[in-house]
mmCIF file of C-alpha atoms (C1' of nucleotides) in Angstrom:
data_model
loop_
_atom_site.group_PDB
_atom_site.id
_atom_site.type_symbol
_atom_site.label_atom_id
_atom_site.label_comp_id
_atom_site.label_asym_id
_atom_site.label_seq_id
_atom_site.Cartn_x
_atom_site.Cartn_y
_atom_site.Cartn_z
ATOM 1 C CA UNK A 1 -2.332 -75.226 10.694
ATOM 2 C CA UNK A 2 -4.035 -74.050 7.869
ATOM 3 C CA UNK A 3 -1.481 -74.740 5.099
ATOM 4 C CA UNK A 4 1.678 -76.856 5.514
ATOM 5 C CA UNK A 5 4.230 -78.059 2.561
ATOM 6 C CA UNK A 6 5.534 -75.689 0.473
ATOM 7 C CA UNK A 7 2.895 -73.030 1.686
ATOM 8 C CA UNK A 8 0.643 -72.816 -1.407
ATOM 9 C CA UNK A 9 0.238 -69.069 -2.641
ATOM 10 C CA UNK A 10 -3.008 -67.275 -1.339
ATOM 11 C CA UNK A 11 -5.799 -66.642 -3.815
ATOM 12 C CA UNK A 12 -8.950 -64.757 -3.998
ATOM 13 C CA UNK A 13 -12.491 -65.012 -5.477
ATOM 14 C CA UNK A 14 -13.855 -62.656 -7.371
ATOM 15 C CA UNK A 15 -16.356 -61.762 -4.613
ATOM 16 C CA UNK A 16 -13.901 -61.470 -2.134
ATOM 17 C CA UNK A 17 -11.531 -59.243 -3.904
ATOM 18 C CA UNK A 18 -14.721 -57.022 -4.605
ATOM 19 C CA UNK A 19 -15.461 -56.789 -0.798
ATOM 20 C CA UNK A 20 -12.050 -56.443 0.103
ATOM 21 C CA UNK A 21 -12.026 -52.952 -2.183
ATOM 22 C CA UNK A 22 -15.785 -52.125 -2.656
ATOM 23 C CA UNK A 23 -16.424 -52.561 -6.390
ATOM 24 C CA UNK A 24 -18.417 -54.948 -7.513
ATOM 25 C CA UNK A 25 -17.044 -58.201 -9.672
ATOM 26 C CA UNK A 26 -18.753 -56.413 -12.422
ATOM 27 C CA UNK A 27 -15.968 -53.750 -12.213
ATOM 28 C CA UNK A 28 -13.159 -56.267 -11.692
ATOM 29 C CA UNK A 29 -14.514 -58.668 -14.751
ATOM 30 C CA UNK A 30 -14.454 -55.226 -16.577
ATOM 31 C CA UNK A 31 -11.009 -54.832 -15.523
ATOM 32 C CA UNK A 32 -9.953 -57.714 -16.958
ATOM 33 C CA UNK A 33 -12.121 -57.002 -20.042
ATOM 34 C CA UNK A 34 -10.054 -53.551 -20.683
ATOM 35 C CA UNK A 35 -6.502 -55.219 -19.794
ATOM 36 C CA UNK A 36 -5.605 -54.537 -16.121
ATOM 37 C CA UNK A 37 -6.192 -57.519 -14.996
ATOM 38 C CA UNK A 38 -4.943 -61.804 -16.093
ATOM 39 C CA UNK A 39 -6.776 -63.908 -13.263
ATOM 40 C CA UNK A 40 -6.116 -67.328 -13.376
ATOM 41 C CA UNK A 41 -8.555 -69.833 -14.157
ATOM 42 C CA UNK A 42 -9.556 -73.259 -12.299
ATOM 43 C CA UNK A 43 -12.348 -74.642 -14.719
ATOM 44 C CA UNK A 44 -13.921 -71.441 -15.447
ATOM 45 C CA UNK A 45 -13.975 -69.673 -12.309
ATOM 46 C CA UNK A 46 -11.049 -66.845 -12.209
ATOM 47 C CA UNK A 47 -8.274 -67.247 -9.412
ATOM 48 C CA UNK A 48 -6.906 -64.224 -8.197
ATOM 49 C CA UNK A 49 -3.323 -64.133 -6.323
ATOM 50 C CA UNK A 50 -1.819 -61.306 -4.733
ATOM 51 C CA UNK A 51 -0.570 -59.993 -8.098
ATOM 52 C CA UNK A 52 -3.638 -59.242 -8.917
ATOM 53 C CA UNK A 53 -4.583 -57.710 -5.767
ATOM 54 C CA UNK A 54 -1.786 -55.065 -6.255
ATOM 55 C CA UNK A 55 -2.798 -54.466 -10.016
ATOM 56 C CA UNK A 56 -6.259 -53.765 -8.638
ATOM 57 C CA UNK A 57 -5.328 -51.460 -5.729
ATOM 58 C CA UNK A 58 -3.062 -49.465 -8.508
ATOM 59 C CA UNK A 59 -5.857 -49.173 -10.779
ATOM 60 C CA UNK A 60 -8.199 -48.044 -8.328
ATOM 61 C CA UNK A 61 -5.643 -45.469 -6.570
ATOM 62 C CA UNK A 62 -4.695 -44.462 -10.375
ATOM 63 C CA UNK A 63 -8.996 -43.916 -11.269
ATOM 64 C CA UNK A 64 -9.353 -41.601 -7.951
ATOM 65 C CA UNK A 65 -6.081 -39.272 -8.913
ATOM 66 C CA UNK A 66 -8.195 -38.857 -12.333
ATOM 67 C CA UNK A 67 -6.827 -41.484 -14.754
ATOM 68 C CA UNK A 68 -8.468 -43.371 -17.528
ATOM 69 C CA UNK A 69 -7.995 -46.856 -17.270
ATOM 70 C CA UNK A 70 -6.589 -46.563 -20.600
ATOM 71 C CA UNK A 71 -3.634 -44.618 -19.351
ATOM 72 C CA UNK A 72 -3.215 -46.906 -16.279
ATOM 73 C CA UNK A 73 -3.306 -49.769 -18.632
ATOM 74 C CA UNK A 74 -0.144 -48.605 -20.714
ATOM 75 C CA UNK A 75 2.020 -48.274 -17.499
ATOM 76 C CA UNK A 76 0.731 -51.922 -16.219
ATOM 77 C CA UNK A 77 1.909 -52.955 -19.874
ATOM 78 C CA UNK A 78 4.959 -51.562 -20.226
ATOM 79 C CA UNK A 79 5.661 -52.268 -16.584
ATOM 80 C CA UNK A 80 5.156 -56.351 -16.906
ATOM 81 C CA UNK A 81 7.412 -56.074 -20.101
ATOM 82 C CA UNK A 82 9.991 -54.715 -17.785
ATOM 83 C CA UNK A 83 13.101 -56.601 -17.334
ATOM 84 C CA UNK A 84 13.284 -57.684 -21.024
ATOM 85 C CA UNK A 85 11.774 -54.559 -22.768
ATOM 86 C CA UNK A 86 13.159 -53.273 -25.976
ATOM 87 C CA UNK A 87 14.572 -50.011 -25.495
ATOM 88 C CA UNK A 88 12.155 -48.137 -27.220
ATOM 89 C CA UNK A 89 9.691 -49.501 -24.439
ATOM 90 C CA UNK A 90 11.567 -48.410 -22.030
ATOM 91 C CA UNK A 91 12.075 -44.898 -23.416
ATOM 92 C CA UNK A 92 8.324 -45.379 -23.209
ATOM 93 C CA UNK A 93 7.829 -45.878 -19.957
ATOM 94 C CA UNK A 94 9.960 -42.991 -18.474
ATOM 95 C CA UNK A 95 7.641 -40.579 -20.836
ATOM 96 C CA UNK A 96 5.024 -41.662 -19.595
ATOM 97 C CA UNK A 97 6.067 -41.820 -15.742
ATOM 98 C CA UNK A 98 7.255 -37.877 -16.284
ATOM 99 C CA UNK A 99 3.385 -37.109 -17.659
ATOM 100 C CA UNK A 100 2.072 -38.352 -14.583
ATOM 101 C CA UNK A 101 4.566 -36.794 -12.327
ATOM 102 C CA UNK A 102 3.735 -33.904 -13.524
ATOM 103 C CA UNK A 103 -0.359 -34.355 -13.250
ATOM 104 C CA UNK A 104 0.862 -35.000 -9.375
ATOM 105 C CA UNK A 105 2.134 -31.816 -9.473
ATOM 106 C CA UNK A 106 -0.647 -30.222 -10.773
ATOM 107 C CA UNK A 107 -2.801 -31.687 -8.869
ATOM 108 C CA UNK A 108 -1.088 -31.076 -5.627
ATOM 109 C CA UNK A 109 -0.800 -27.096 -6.878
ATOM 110 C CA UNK A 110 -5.076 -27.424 -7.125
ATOM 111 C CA UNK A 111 -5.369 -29.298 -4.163
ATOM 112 C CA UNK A 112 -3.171 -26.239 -2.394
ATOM 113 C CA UNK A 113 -5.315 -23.496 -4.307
ATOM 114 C CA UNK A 114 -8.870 -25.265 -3.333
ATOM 115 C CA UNK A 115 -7.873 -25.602 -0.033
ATOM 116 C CA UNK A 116 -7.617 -21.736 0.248
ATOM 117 C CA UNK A 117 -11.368 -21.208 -1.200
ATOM 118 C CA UNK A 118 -12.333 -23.995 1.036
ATOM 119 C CA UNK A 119 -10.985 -21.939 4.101
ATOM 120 C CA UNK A 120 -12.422 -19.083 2.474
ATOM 121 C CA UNK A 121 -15.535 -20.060 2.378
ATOM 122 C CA UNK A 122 -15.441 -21.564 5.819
ATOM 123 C CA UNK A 123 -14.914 -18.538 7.008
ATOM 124 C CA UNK A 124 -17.452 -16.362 5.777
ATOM 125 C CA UNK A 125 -20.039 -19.079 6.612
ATOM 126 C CA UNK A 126 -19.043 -18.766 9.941
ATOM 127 C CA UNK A 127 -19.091 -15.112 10.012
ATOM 128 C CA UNK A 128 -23.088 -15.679 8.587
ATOM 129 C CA UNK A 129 -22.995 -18.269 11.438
ATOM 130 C CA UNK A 130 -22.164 -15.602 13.697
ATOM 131 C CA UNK A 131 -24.569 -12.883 12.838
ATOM 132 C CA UNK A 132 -27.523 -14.804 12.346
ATOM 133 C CA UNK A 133 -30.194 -13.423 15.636
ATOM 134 C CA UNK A 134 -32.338 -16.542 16.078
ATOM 135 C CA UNK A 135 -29.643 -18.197 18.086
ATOM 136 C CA UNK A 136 -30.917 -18.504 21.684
ATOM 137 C CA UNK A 137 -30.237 -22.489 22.397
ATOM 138 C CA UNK A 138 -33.973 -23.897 23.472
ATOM 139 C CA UNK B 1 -8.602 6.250 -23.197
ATOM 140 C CA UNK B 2 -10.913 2.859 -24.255
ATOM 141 C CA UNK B 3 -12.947 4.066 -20.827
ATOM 142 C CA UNK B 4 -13.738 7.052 -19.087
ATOM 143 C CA UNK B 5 -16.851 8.050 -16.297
ATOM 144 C CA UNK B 6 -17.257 4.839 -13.707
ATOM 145 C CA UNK B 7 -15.084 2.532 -15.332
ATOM 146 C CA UNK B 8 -17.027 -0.146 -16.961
ATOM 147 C CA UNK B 9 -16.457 -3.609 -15.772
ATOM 148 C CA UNK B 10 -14.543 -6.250 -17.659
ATOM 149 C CA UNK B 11 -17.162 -8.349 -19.994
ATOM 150 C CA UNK B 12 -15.793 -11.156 -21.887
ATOM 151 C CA UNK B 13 -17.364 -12.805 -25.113
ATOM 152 C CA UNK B 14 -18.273 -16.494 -25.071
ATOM 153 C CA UNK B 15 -14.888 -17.476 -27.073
ATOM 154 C CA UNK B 16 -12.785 -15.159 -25.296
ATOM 155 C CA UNK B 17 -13.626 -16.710 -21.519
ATOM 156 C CA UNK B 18 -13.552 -19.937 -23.548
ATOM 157 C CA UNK B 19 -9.887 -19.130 -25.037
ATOM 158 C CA UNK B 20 -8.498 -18.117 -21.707
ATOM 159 C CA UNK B 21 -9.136 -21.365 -20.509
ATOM 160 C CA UNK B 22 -8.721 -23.868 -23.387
ATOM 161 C CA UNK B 23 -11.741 -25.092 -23.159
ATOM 162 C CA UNK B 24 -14.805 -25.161 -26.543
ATOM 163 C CA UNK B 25 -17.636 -22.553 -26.447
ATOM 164 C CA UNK B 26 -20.162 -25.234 -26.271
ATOM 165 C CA UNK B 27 -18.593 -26.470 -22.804
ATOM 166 C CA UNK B 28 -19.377 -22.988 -21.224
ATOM 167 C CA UNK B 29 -22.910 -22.976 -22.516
ATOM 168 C CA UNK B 30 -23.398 -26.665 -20.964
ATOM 169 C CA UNK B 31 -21.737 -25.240 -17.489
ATOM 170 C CA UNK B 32 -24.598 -22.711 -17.096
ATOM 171 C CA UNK B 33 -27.201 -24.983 -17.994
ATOM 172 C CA UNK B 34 -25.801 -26.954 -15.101
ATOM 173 C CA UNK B 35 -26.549 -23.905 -12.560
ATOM 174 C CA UNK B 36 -22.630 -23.307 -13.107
ATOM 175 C CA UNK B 37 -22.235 -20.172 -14.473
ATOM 176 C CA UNK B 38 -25.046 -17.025 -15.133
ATOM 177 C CA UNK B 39 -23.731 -14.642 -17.392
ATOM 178 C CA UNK B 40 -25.756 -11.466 -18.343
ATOM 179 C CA UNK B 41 -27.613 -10.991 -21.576
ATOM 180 C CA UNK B 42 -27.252 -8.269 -24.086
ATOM 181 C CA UNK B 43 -30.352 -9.369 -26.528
ATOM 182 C CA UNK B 44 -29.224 -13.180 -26.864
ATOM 183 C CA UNK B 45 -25.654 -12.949 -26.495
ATOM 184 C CA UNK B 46 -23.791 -13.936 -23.269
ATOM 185 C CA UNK B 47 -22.155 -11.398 -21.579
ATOM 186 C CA UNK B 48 -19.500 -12.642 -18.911
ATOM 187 C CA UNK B 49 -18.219 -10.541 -15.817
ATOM 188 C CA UNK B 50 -15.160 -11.784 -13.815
ATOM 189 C CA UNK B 51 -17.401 -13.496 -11.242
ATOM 190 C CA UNK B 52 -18.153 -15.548 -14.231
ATOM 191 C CA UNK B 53 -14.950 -16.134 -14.844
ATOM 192 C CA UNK B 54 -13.413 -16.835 -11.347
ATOM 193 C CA UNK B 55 -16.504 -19.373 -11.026
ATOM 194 C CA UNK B 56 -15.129 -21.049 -14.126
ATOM 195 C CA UNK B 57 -11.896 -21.185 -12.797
ATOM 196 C CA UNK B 58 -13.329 -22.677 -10.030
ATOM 197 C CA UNK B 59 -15.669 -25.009 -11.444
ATOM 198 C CA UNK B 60 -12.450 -26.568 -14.050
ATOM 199 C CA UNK B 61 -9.732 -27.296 -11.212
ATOM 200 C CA UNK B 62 -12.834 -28.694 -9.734
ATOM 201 C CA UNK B 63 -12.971 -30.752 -12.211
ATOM 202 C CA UNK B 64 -9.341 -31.883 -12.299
ATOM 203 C CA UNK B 65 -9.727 -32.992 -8.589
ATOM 204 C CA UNK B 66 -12.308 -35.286 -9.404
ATOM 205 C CA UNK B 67 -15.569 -33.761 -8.673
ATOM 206 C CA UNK B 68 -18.730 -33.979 -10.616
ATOM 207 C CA UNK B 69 -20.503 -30.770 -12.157
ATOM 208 C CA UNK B 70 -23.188 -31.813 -9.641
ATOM 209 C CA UNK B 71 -20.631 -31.291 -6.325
ATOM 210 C CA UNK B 72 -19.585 -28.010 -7.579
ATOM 211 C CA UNK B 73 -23.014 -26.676 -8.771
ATOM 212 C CA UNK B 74 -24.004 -27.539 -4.922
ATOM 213 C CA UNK B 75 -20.918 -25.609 -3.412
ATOM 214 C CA UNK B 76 -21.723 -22.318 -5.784
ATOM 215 C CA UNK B 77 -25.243 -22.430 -4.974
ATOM 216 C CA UNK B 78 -24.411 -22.395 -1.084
ATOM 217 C CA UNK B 79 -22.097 -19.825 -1.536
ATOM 218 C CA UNK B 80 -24.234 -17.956 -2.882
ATOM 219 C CA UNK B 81 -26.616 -17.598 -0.678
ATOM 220 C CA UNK B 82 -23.949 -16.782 1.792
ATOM 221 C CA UNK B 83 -24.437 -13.638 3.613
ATOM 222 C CA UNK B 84 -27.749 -14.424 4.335
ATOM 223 C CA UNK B 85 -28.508 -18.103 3.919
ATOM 224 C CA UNK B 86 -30.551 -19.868 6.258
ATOM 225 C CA UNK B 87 -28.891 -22.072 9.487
ATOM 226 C CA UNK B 88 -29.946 -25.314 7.586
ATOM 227 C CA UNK B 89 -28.393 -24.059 4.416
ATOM 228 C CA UNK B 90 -24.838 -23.078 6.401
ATOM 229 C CA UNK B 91 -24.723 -26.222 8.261
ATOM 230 C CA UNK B 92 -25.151 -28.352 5.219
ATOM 231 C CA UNK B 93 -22.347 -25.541 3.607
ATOM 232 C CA UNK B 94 -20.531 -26.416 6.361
ATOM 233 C CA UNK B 95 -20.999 -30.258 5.712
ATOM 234 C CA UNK B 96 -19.842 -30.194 2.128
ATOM 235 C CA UNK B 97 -16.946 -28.423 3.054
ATOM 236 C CA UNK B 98 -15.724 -30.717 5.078
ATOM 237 C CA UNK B 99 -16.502 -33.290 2.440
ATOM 238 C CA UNK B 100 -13.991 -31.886 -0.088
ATOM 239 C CA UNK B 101 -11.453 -31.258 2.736
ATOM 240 C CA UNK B 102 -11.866 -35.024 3.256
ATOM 241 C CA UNK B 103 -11.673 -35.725 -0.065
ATOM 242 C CA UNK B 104 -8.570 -33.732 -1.047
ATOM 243 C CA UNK B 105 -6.822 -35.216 2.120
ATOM 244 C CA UNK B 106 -7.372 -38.498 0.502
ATOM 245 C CA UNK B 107 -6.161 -37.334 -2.618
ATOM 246 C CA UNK B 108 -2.808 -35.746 -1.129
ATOM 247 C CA UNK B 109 -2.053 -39.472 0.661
ATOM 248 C CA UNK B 110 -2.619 -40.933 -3.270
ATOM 249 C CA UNK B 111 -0.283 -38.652 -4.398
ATOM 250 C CA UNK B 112 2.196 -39.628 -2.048
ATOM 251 C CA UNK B 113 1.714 -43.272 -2.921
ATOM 252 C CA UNK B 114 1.518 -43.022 -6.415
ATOM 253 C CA UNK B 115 5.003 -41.195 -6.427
ATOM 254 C CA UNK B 116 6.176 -44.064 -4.490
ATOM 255 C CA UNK B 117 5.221 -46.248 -6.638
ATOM 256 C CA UNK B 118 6.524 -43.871 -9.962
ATOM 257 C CA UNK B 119 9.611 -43.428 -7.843
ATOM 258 C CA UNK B 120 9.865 -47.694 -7.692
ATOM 259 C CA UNK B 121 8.902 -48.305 -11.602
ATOM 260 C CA UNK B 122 11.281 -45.751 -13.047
ATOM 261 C CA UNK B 123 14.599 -47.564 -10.893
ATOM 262 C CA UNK B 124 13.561 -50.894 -12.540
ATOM 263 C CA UNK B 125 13.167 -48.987 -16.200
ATOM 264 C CA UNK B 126 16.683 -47.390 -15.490
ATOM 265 C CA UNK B 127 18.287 -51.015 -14.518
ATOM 266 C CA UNK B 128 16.747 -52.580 -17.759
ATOM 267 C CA UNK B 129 18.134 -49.747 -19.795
ATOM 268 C CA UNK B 130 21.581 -50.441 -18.024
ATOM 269 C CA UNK B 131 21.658 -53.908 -18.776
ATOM 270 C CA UNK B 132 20.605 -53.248 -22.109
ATOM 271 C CA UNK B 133 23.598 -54.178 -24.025
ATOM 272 C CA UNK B 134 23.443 -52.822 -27.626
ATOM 273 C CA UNK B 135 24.386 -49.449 -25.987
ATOM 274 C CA UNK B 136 27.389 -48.215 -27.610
ATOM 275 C CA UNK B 137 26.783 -45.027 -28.929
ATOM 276 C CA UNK B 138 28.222 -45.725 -32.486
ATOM 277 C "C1'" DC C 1 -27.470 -5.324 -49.933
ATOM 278 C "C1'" DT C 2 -24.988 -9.119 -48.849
ATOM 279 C "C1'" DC C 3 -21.441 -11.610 -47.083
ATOM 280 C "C1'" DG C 4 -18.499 -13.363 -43.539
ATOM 281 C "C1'" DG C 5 -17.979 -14.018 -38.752
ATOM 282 C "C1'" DC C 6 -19.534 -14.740 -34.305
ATOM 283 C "C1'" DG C 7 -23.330 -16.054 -31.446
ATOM 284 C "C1'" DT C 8 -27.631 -18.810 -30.335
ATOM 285 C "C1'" DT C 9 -30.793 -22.648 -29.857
ATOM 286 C "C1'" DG C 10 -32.214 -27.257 -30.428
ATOM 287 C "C1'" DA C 11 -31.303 -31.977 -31.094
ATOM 288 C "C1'" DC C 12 -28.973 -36.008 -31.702
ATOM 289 C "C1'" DG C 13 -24.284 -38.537 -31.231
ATOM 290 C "C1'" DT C 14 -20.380 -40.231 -28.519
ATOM 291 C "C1'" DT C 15 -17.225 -42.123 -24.985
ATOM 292 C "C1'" DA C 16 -15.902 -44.102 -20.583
ATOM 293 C "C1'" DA C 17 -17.066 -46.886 -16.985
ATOM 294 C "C1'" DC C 18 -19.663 -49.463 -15.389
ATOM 295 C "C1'" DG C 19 -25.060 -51.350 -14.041
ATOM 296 C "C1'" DT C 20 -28.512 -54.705 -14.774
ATOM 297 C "C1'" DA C 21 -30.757 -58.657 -16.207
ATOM 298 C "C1'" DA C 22 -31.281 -63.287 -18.266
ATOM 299 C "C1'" DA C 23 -29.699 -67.752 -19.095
ATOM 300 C "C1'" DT C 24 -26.450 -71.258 -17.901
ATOM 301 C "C1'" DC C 25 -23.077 -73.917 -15.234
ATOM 302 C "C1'" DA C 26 -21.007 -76.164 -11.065
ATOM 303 C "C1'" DC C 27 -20.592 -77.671 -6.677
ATOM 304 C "C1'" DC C 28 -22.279 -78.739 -1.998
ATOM 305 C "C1'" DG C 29 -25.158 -80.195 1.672
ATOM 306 C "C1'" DA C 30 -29.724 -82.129 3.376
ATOM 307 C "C1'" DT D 1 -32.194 -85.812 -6.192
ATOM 308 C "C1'" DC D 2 -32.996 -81.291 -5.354
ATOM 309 C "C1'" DG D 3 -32.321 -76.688 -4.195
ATOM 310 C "C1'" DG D 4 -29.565 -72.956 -3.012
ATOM 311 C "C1'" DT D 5 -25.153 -70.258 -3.521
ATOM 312 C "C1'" DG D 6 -21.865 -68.249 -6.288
ATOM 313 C "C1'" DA D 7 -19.681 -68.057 -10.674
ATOM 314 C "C1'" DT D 8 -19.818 -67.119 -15.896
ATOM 315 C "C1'" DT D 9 -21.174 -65.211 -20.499
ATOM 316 C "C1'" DT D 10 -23.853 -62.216 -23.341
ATOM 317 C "C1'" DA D 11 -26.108 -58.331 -24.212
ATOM 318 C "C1'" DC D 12 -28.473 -54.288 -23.674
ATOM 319 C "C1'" DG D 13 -29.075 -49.994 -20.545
ATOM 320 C "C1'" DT D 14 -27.334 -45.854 -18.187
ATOM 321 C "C1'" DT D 15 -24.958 -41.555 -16.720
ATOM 322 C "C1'" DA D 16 -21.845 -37.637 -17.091
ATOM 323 C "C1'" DA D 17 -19.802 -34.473 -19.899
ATOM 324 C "C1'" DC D 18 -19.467 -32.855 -23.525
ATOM 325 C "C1'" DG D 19 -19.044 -33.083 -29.391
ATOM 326 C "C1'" DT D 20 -21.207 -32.201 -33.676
ATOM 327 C "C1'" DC D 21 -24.329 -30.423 -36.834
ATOM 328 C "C1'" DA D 22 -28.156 -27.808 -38.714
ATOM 329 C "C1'" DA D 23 -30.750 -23.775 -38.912
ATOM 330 C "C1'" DC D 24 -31.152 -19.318 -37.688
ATOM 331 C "C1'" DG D 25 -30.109 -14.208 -35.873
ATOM 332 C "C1'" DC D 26 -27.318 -10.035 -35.829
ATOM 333 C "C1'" DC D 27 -24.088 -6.764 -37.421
ATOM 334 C "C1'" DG D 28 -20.230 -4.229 -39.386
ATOM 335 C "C1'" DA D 29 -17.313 -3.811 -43.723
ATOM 336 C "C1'" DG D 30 -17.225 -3.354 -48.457
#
DNA sequence: CTCGGCGTTGACGTTAACGTAAATCACCGA
DNA sequence: TCGGTGATTTACGTTAACGTCAACGCCGAG
């Protein structure tokens, strides 16, 4: 058994968060720095739990769709004010959920367009494929 | 008539191409410094054709999918070369295409996450609202 | 002729998102 | 006790993608 009682919660370095993701604790201190992140403490070392964890997997799944980390801070805000937000807050919050359901949508309409130049181009390379002479194999 | 003889192609001013795609002036200039764009000259002012402006089309929903100047500047230049590139230069073509395909496949799963996760924030924000109780309409 | 408007070329400034390096601290095992 | 391993703070550096500004050219209307 590693753990018995009452099962004490798991936690995380900040080296093994960065491995577990592949930033480096430069980009995760950063993080923190910019407001996505409230590690724990234990002397001064941080303690990460599995909050954290999540936060960081958002923020990096938010930064590859093309958000700031401004932007994806003011969700994670809003969001941990949740249960008890005022309602202006929470008028907030659905504005700023429809703005990024719509850059989904755009996005998905450019992903749909680039995959037609992508097949496209694929094909006319293959067509130069094709007629190119010097292709006796040896 | 505006044309007669061969009908002469579509040219667009700087600010025109610029208008049509809300972007500044100065942002066109720095894509063909980048090997993005090569308009014609008539003395020193910048004639654009529609090739110019389909690249820049291109090269800005690039852009909102994430990739660097430097990715797209690499696919154009391939594609240029295209009917008669070399085998090394279609194979790498080749490469890079499948690159973005991987990326945008990638991108389509965050998507689908990201809503999920939308989808999951928005139900909480509609409970708080509920359970807000200074909610009678005066 | 000259004036306003658009265009051009430098050149330096700016912002976001980290990278990098130096100095310091803390614990752990030989 | 010492030396390594990993953490922390502070601070300056870097890159991409433009913004901003100055100084100048060209040209058509008045």
């Amino acid at each position: 058994m590693t753990s018995d009682s009452t099962s004490l919660p798991r936690t995380y370095s900040i080296s093994e968060l960065a491995r577990m993701f592949e930033v480096t604790p430069r980009t995760i201190r950063f993080y923190e720095q910019e407001g996505l992140l409230e590690p724990q403490r234990r002397g001064q070392m941080r303690i990460y739990l599995d909050k954290d964890r999540v936060r960081l997997k958002l923020t990096l799944r938010g930064k590859r769709l093309g958000f700031s980390l401004a932007e994806i801070r003011e969700v994670i805000e809003l969001y941990d004010a949740l249960p008890d937000g005022n309602a202006r807050q929470l008028q907030r919050l659905l504005e700023l959920l429809a703005e990024k359901r719509a850059n989904l949508q755009r996005q998905e309409e450019d992903i749909r367009l680039m995959r037609k130049e992508l097949d496209d181009v694929e094909g006319r390379c293959r067509e130069a494929l094709e007629a190119l002479p010097e292709n006796s194999e040896d």
